[in-house]
Amino acid sequence: MLASRNNCQDLRVVRMTPLGGGEGAPPLFELVLSPPGWDFRPGQFVMIRPPEWGLDLVWGRPLSIADVREDGLRLLVQAIGRGTRRLSELRPGQVVTVWGPLGNSFAVEPDKPTLLLAGGIGIAPFVGYARRHPKPENVTLLFGHRLPAESYPLADFGGLRKAEAVREQNPEQLARFIDHLGQTMRGYAHGGLVLACGPEPFLRTVRKLALTLKARAQLSLENRMACGVGACLGCVARNGKDQLVQTCTHGPVFWAEDVFLSEDAAPLGGKP
Amino acid sequence: MSSLDTIVRLPGLTLKNPVLTASGTFGYGLEFARYGNLADLGGIVVKGLSLKPRQGNPMPRIAETPCGMLNAIGIQNIGVEAFLRDKLPFLPWRETAVIANLYACDAHEFGELAAVLASVEGMAALEVNVSCPNVKEGGVAFGQNPGQIRAVTEEVKRNAGSKPVIVKLSPNVTDIADAARAAVDGGADMLSCINTLMGMAVDIRTRKPRLANVYGGLSGPAIKPVALRCVHQVCRAVSVPVIGVGGIASAEDILDFILVGAHAVQVGTANFMRPDAAFRMASELPALMEKLGIGGLDDFRGSLRA
Ligand SMILES: Cc1cc2nc3c(=O)[nH]c(=O)nc-3n(C[C@H](O)[C@H](O)[C@H](O)COP(=O)(O)OP(=O)(O)OC[C@H]3O[C@@H](n4cnc5c(N)ncnc54)[C@H](O)[C@@H]3O)c2cc1C
Ligand SMILES: Cc1cc2nc3c(=O)[nH]c(=O)nc-3n(C[C@H](O)[C@H](O)[C@H](O)COP(=O)(O)O)c2cc1C
Ligand code: FES
């Protein structure tokens, strides 16, 4: 029946920690909110909207749940636009409306060699994934990023088999990263699991490689969302059966062969 | 807790309170069951239904604008049959009004849709969305043509049996009172107004429109003044009850609409601001009325001193 309500709560900001940025790049920060009052599965996300936005910004913003720990719900955010910039100005004690946990989650197959592929802020859902994985010795992280490595919570990946961060500041570095990506994925083509999160051009590259190598791969999509609960139909993606399905409820995680990414986006390495 | 009476009596339909949800912003209702008790709402207007399932428009189909948003979803929906089979049985229709929103592109199809829904227990009323771009008229929504509004309303009414018929008016017209009179002439039991306003947004970096469809419907707090004006004009032009829609985001907003003459309201884009928005507004309304010394909705309705 229709029990268990209300999954929309006003949470308090416990901590707002700037992590990095600079060089004209959008800054990153960590937001800790309390009390979350529920658990999550890695890959799930929340919608977040401070009441003080008033009537101005009408949508909440979708953010991956990086982790839920004793001190609260952790989010990693990159301040790229109007909403995330205003989130970066939150201070401890302020209240934020949060609804979730939303969406499906990444596959966990403990005995399979698992490759986490993160592009930039796409690292967020993997924090909790790595920490909660029953056999972290089977998990490897490959991380491509533009900001300095210190901007990201890489210490959280200490227990993994391997965690590798590759900076891609210019086109040559990016091309090298893509080569490296292909070679690494090759190792997971038979019996492995590849999980990817990052900007759409990055996901398109991973998808293409996964289909070519016949690697089992999941992609977490970052479609624009209004409601986050499957109601507005603004976030749809085309699935393998040629249906338009809500990314917020049927995703955000899709198997690579079961989703199409928008064709008109700039290719990886193209204009941001 | 207040003991104020918020019951709304409409032709063939009684609501426990004036707070309905607007079509397309509340899914099929079930999506919001985790955020409040659906039975606490005055009613639920579900996503626009067509005879056959529809895929809708290409992406991107939503864009945020100051105090509002644009959408060009294109009535993606599962079709009336799947709705009746997979959704309606799970909605608390014995406890709250579940209202269908009908979408078709000609009067005949509207009639067929109404006939399917008319026989269904659990369907409290039919709301007719007359905003389909009419191919015959060169893409002008037929909600803009009084003659066609009247014809569609007559056809729906003929097939609706005992179900009350609500005609949802578009603000994209020169004179909304003309559209209202056309719907009432066609037999509408009630009117709801307004649907979205045509708008667009562009990106100067990519030099592309922000919606694949180029134009979309503007909704949210940005349109409330327009909606309020439309409701005021329509309430003065016709004597059937009017349901106010457009930018309602608080209990105060609800009373604004009732003050200019509305019997009930629909909460739309505010459901995206937080998914418990409509539930909160319904629960906050009695206390607000008490605070303002409003004894009952019937006395307060249309009491604007203008
Ligand atoms: C399921 C999901 C999980 C997410 N998790 C995280 C997370 O953990 N951390 C995080 O920082 N971000 C995450 N995002 C992305 C985040 O939601 C967007 O960055 C945010 O909505 C942008 O809001 P804004 O108001 O700052 O930008 P806007 O003002 O709306 O847009 C500013 C600029 O950014 C571009 N933009 C906006 N949204 C996106 C997007 N989703 N992808 C690419 N470009 C975009 C716009 O085209 C525009 O040019 C996630 C998105 C989804 C759907
Ligand atoms: C995403 C979205 C989808 C909508 N779909 C429908 C629909 O299927 N049928 C309809 O009659 N109106 C539809 N509408 C219009 C709303 O029901 C409402 O009339 C409009 O949004 C104005 O109210 P608001 O400002 O409170 O959102 C839709 C609006 C939005 C934002
Ligand atoms: S964001 Fe509304 S349906 Fe996904």
PDB file of N, CA and C in Angstrom, chain B residues 145-201:
ATOM      1  N   ASN B 145      -9.825  28.964 -30.502  1.00  0.00           N
ATOM      2  CA  ASN B 145     -10.948  29.234 -31.389  1.00  0.00           C
ATOM      3  C   ASN B 145     -12.265  28.911 -30.678  1.00  0.00           C
ATOM      4  N   PRO B 146     -13.062  29.934 -30.355  1.00  0.00           N
ATOM      5  CA  PRO B 146     -14.288  29.705 -29.593  1.00  0.00           C
ATOM      6  C   PRO B 146     -15.212  28.685 -30.246  1.00  0.00           C
ATOM      7  N   GLY B 147     -15.316  28.702 -31.561  1.00  0.00           N
ATOM      8  CA  GLY B 147     -16.195  27.759 -32.247  1.00  0.00           C
ATOM      9  C   GLY B 147     -15.770  26.321 -31.975  1.00  0.00           C
ATOM     10  N   GLN B 148     -14.466  26.093 -32.045  1.00  0.00           N
ATOM     11  CA  GLN B 148     -13.962  24.739 -31.819  1.00  0.00           C
ATOM     12  C   GLN B 148     -14.067  24.344 -30.348  1.00  0.00           C
ATOM     13  N   ILE B 149     -13.846  25.294 -29.447  1.00  0.00           N
ATOM     14  CA  ILE B 149     -13.997  24.981 -28.018  1.00  0.00           C
ATOM     15  C   ILE B 149     -15.416  24.499 -27.758  1.00  0.00           C
ATOM     16  N   ARG B 150     -16.341  25.195 -28.331  1.00  0.00           N
ATOM     17  CA  ARG B 150     -17.744  24.834 -28.131  1.00  0.00           C
ATOM     18  C   ARG B 150     -18.043  23.447 -28.704  1.00  0.00           C
ATOM     19  N   ALA B 151     -17.537  23.199 -29.916  1.00  0.00           N
ATOM     20  CA  ALA B 151     -17.799  21.911 -30.565  1.00  0.00           C
ATOM     21  C   ALA B 151     -17.202  20.756 -29.756  1.00  0.00           C
ATOM     22  N   VAL B 152     -15.976  20.936 -29.284  1.00  0.00           N
ATOM     23  CA  VAL B 152     -15.321  19.882 -28.505  1.00  0.00           C
ATOM     24  C   VAL B 152     -16.074  19.657 -27.203  1.00  0.00           C
ATOM     25  N   THR B 153     -16.468  20.739 -26.550  1.00  0.00           N
ATOM     26  CA  THR B 153     -17.184  20.603 -25.283  1.00  0.00           C
ATOM     27  C   THR B 153     -18.499  19.847 -25.482  1.00  0.00           C
ATOM     28  N   GLU B 154     -19.204  20.190 -26.536  1.00  0.00           N
ATOM     29  CA  GLU B 154     -20.477  19.493 -26.814  1.00  0.00           C
ATOM     30  C   GLU B 154     -20.251  18.005 -27.004  1.00  0.00           C
ATOM     31  N   GLU B 155     -19.198  17.677 -27.746  1.00  0.00           N
ATOM     32  CA  GLU B 155     -18.906  16.273 -28.047  1.00  0.00           C
ATOM     33  C   GLU B 155     -18.536  15.510 -26.771  1.00  0.00           C
ATOM     34  N   VAL B 156     -17.720  16.138 -25.923  1.00  0.00           N
ATOM     35  CA  VAL B 156     -17.332  15.485 -24.671  1.00  0.00           C
ATOM     36  C   VAL B 156     -18.552  15.331 -23.780  1.00  0.00           C
ATOM     37  N   LYS B 157     -19.325  16.370 -23.675  1.00  0.00           N
ATOM     38  CA  LYS B 157     -20.504  16.364 -22.809  1.00  0.00           C
ATOM     39  C   LYS B 157     -21.490  15.263 -23.245  1.00  0.00           C
ATOM     40  N   ARG B 158     -21.642  15.120 -24.562  1.00  0.00           N
ATOM     41  CA  ARG B 158     -22.552  14.108 -25.097  1.00  0.00           C
ATOM     42  C   ARG B 158     -22.135  12.696 -24.683  1.00  0.00           C
ATOM     43  N   ASN B 159     -20.830  12.506 -24.513  1.00  0.00           N
ATOM     44  CA  ASN B 159     -20.312  11.165 -24.223  1.00  0.00           C
ATOM     45  C   ASN B 159     -19.960  10.949 -22.760  1.00  0.00           C
ATOM     46  N   ALA B 160     -20.124  11.983 -21.945  1.00  0.00           N
ATOM     47  CA  ALA B 160     -19.591  11.919 -20.578  1.00  0.00           C
ATOM     48  C   ALA B 160     -20.574  11.336 -19.571  1.00  0.00           C
ATOM     49  N   GLY B 161     -21.774  10.985 -20.018  1.00  0.00           N
ATOM     50  CA  GLY B 161     -22.752  10.437 -19.086  1.00  0.00           C
ATOM     51  C   GLY B 161     -23.003  11.411 -17.950  1.00  0.00           C
ATOM     52  N   SER B 162     -22.892  10.892 -16.716  1.00  0.00           N
ATOM     53  CA  SER B 162     -23.172  11.756 -15.572  1.00  0.00           C
ATOM     54  C   SER B 162     -21.915  12.449 -15.033  1.00  0.00           C
ATOM     55  N   LYS B 163     -20.775  12.198 -15.683  1.00  0.00           N
ATOM     56  CA  LYS B 163     -19.535  12.810 -15.151  1.00  0.00           C
ATOM     57  C   LYS B 163     -19.506  14.301 -15.460  1.00  0.00           C
ATOM     58  N   PRO B 164     -19.169  15.107 -14.462  1.00  0.00           N
ATOM     59  CA  PRO B 164     -19.033  16.537 -14.729  1.00  0.00           C
ATOM     60  C   PRO B 164     -17.879  16.817 -15.695  1.00  0.00           C
ATOM     61  N   VAL B 165     -18.067  17.801 -16.543  1.00  0.00           N
ATOM     62  CA  VAL B 165     -17.051  18.154 -17.539  1.00  0.00           C
ATOM     63  C   VAL B 165     -16.461  19.526 -17.223  1.00  0.00           C
ATOM     64  N   ILE B 166     -15.129  19.530 -17.094  1.00  0.00           N
ATOM     65  CA  ILE B 166     -14.396  20.777 -16.840  1.00  0.00           C
ATOM     66  C   ILE B 166     -13.645  21.121 -18.121  1.00  0.00           C
ATOM     67  N   VAL B 167     -13.752  22.323 -18.598  1.00  0.00           N
ATOM     68  CA  VAL B 167     -12.962  22.713 -19.776  1.00  0.00           C
ATOM     69  C   VAL B 167     -11.827  23.618 -19.315  1.00  0.00           C
ATOM     70  N   LYS B 168     -10.615  23.213 -19.687  1.00  0.00           N
ATOM     71  CA  LYS B 168      -9.423  23.960 -19.245  1.00  0.00           C
ATOM     72  C   LYS B 168      -9.040  24.971 -20.313  1.00  0.00           C
ATOM     73  N   LEU B 169      -9.055  26.230 -19.941  1.00  0.00           N
ATOM     74  CA  LEU B 169      -8.854  27.298 -20.916  1.00  0.00           C
ATOM     75  C   LEU B 169      -7.384  27.675 -21.052  1.00  0.00           C
ATOM     76  N   SER B 170      -7.033  28.095 -22.260  1.00  0.00           N
ATOM     77  CA  SER B 170      -5.680  28.564 -22.540  1.00  0.00           C
ATOM     78  C   SER B 170      -5.643  30.082 -22.431  1.00  0.00           C
ATOM     79  N   PRO B 171      -4.566  30.644 -21.877  1.00  0.00           N
ATOM     80  CA  PRO B 171      -4.454  32.103 -21.790  1.00  0.00           C
ATOM     81  C   PRO B 171      -3.965  32.717 -23.100  1.00  0.00           C
ATOM     82  N   ASN B 172      -3.593  31.862 -24.053  1.00  0.00           N
ATOM     83  CA  ASN B 172      -2.996  32.376 -25.288  1.00  0.00           C
ATOM     84  C   ASN B 172      -4.071  32.819 -26.270  1.00  0.00           C
ATOM     85  N   VAL B 173      -4.950  33.697 -25.814  1.00  0.00           N
ATOM     86  CA  VAL B 173      -6.060  34.183 -26.629  1.00  0.00           C
ATOM     87  C   VAL B 173      -6.209  35.689 -26.387  1.00  0.00           C
ATOM     88  N   THR B 174      -6.912  36.340 -27.270  1.00  0.00           N
ATOM     89  CA  THR B 174      -7.130  37.777 -27.104  1.00  0.00           C
ATOM     90  C   THR B 174      -8.106  38.032 -25.965  1.00  0.00           C
ATOM     91  N   ASP B 175      -9.193  37.237 -25.928  1.00  0.00           N
ATOM     92  CA  ASP B 175     -10.207  37.471 -24.914  1.00  0.00           C
ATOM     93  C   ASP B 175     -10.634  36.151 -24.291  1.00  0.00           C
ATOM     94  N   ILE B 176     -10.149  35.907 -23.077  1.00  0.00           N
ATOM     95  CA  ILE B 176     -10.417  34.604 -22.450  1.00  0.00           C
ATOM     96  C   ILE B 176     -11.892  34.472 -22.078  1.00  0.00           C
ATOM     97  N   ALA B 177     -12.583  35.591 -21.903  1.00  0.00           N
ATOM     98  CA  ALA B 177     -14.015  35.528 -21.588  1.00  0.00           C
ATOM     99  C   ALA B 177     -14.795  34.919 -22.758  1.00  0.00           C
ATOM    100  N   ASP B 178     -14.370  35.204 -23.984  1.00  0.00           N
ATOM    101  CA  ASP B 178     -15.011  34.610 -25.170  1.00  0.00           C
ATOM    102  C   ASP B 178     -14.871  33.090 -25.148  1.00  0.00           C
ATOM    103  N   ALA B 179     -13.650  32.644 -24.814  1.00  0.00           N
ATOM    104  CA  ALA B 179     -13.393  31.197 -24.758  1.00  0.00           C
ATOM    105  C   ALA B 179     -14.252  30.572 -23.660  1.00  0.00           C
ATOM    106  N   ALA B 180     -14.357  31.264 -22.533  1.00  0.00           N
ATOM    107  CA  ALA B 180     -15.146  30.750 -21.405  1.00  0.00           C
ATOM    108  C   ALA B 180     -16.612  30.616 -21.799  1.00  0.00           C
ATOM    109  N   ARG B 181     -17.145  31.637 -22.462  1.00  0.00           N
ATOM    110  CA  ARG B 181     -18.553  31.596 -22.868  1.00  0.00           C
ATOM    111  C   ARG B 181     -18.790  30.473 -23.876  1.00  0.00           C
ATOM    112  N   ALA B 182     -17.805  30.254 -24.759  1.00  0.00           N
ATOM    113  CA  ALA B 182     -17.947  29.183 -25.750  1.00  0.00           C
ATOM    114  C   ALA B 182     -18.036  27.826 -25.056  1.00  0.00           C
ATOM    115  N   ALA B 183     -17.190  27.625 -24.050  1.00  0.00           N
ATOM    116  CA  ALA B 183     -17.203  26.346 -23.333  1.00  0.00           C
ATOM    117  C   ALA B 183     -18.526  26.163 -22.590  1.00  0.00           C
ATOM    118  N   VAL B 184     -19.005  27.211 -21.972  1.00  0.00           N
ATOM    119  CA  VAL B 184     -20.271  27.117 -21.228  1.00  0.00           C
ATOM    120  C   VAL B 184     -21.427  26.875 -22.199  1.00  0.00           C
ATOM    121  N   ASP B 185     -21.399  27.542 -23.350  1.00  0.00           N
ATOM    122  CA  ASP B 185     -22.424  27.292 -24.375  1.00  0.00           C
ATOM    123  C   ASP B 185     -22.397  25.834 -24.819  1.00  0.00           C
ATOM    124  N   GLY B 186     -21.210  25.262 -24.829  1.00  0.00           N
ATOM    125  CA  GLY B 186     -21.076  23.853 -25.233  1.00  0.00           C
ATOM    126  C   GLY B 186     -21.499  22.885 -24.144  1.00  0.00           C
ATOM    127  N   GLY B 187     -21.773  23.402 -22.953  1.00  0.00           N
ATOM    128  CA  GLY B 187     -22.272  22.532 -21.884  1.00  0.00           C
ATOM    129  C   GLY B 187     -21.296  22.268 -20.754  1.00  0.00           C
ATOM    130  N   ALA B 188     -20.186  22.995 -20.704  1.00  0.00           N
ATOM    131  CA  ALA B 188     -19.204  22.766 -19.635  1.00  0.00           C
ATOM    132  C   ALA B 188     -19.850  22.983 -18.268  1.00  0.00           C
ATOM    133  N   ASP B 189     -19.608  22.067 -17.337  1.00  0.00           N
ATOM    134  CA  ASP B 189     -20.119  22.228 -15.976  1.00  0.00           C
ATOM    135  C   ASP B 189     -19.227  23.158 -15.162  1.00  0.00           C
ATOM    136  N   MET B 190     -17.957  23.180 -15.520  1.00  0.00           N
ATOM    137  CA  MET B 190     -16.979  24.004 -14.813  1.00  0.00           C
ATOM    138  C   MET B 190     -15.881  24.383 -15.783  1.00  0.00           C
ATOM    139  N   LEU B 191     -15.078  25.367 -15.382  1.00  0.00           N
ATOM    140  CA  LEU B 191     -13.920  25.748 -16.186  1.00  0.00           C
ATOM    141  C   LEU B 191     -12.690  25.706 -15.294  1.00  0.00           C
ATOM    142  N   SER B 192     -11.543  25.385 -15.887  1.00  0.00           N
ATOM    143  CA  SER B 192     -10.311  25.601 -15.139  1.00  0.00           C
ATOM    144  C   SER B 192      -9.451  26.529 -15.979  1.00  0.00           C
ATOM    145  N   CYS B 193      -8.779  27.437 -15.301  1.00  0.00           N
ATOM    146  CA  CYS B 193      -7.927  28.347 -16.045  1.00  0.00           C
ATOM    147  C   CYS B 193      -6.840  28.872 -15.115  1.00  0.00           C
ATOM    148  N   ILE B 194      -5.569  28.754 -15.591  1.00  0.00           N
ATOM    149  CA  ILE B 194      -5.186  28.680 -16.986  1.00  0.00           C
ATOM    150  C   ILE B 194      -4.205  27.537 -17.277  1.00  0.00           C
ATOM    151  N   ASN B 195      -4.097  27.207 -18.541  1.00  0.00           N
ATOM    152  CA  ASN B 195      -3.014  26.354 -18.996  1.00  0.00           C
ATOM    153  C   ASN B 195      -1.764  27.230 -19.177  1.00  0.00           C
ATOM    154  N   THR B 196      -0.685  26.672 -19.683  1.00  0.00           N
ATOM    155  CA  THR B 196       0.577  27.432 -19.765  1.00  0.00           C
ATOM    156  C   THR B 196       0.528  28.521 -20.848  1.00  0.00           C
ATOM    157  N   LEU B 197       1.413  29.503 -20.687  1.00  0.00           N
ATOM    158  CA  LEU B 197       1.553  30.592 -21.661  1.00  0.00           C
ATOM    159  C   LEU B 197       2.676  30.248 -22.633  1.00  0.00           C
ATOM    160  N   MET B 198       2.479  30.476 -23.908  1.00  0.00           N
ATOM    161  CA  MET B 198       3.544  30.170 -24.866  1.00  0.00           C
ATOM    162  C   MET B 198       4.770  31.034 -24.625  1.00  0.00           C
ATOM    163  N   GLY B 199       5.940  30.388 -24.575  1.00  0.00           N
ATOM    164  CA  GLY B 199       7.179  31.136 -24.378  1.00  0.00           C
ATOM    165  C   GLY B 199       8.348  30.445 -25.048  1.00  0.00           C
ATOM    166  N   MET B 200       9.521  31.068 -24.952  1.00  0.00           N
ATOM    167  CA  MET B 200      10.723  30.402 -25.455  1.00  0.00           C
ATOM    168  C   MET B 200      11.950  30.859 -24.683  1.00  0.00           C
ATOM    169  N   ALA B 201      13.014  30.081 -24.745  1.00  0.00           N
ATOM    170  CA  ALA B 201      14.298  30.450 -24.141  1.00  0.00           C
ATOM    171  C   ALA B 201      15.393  30.025 -25.104  1.00  0.00           C
TER     172      ALA B 201
END
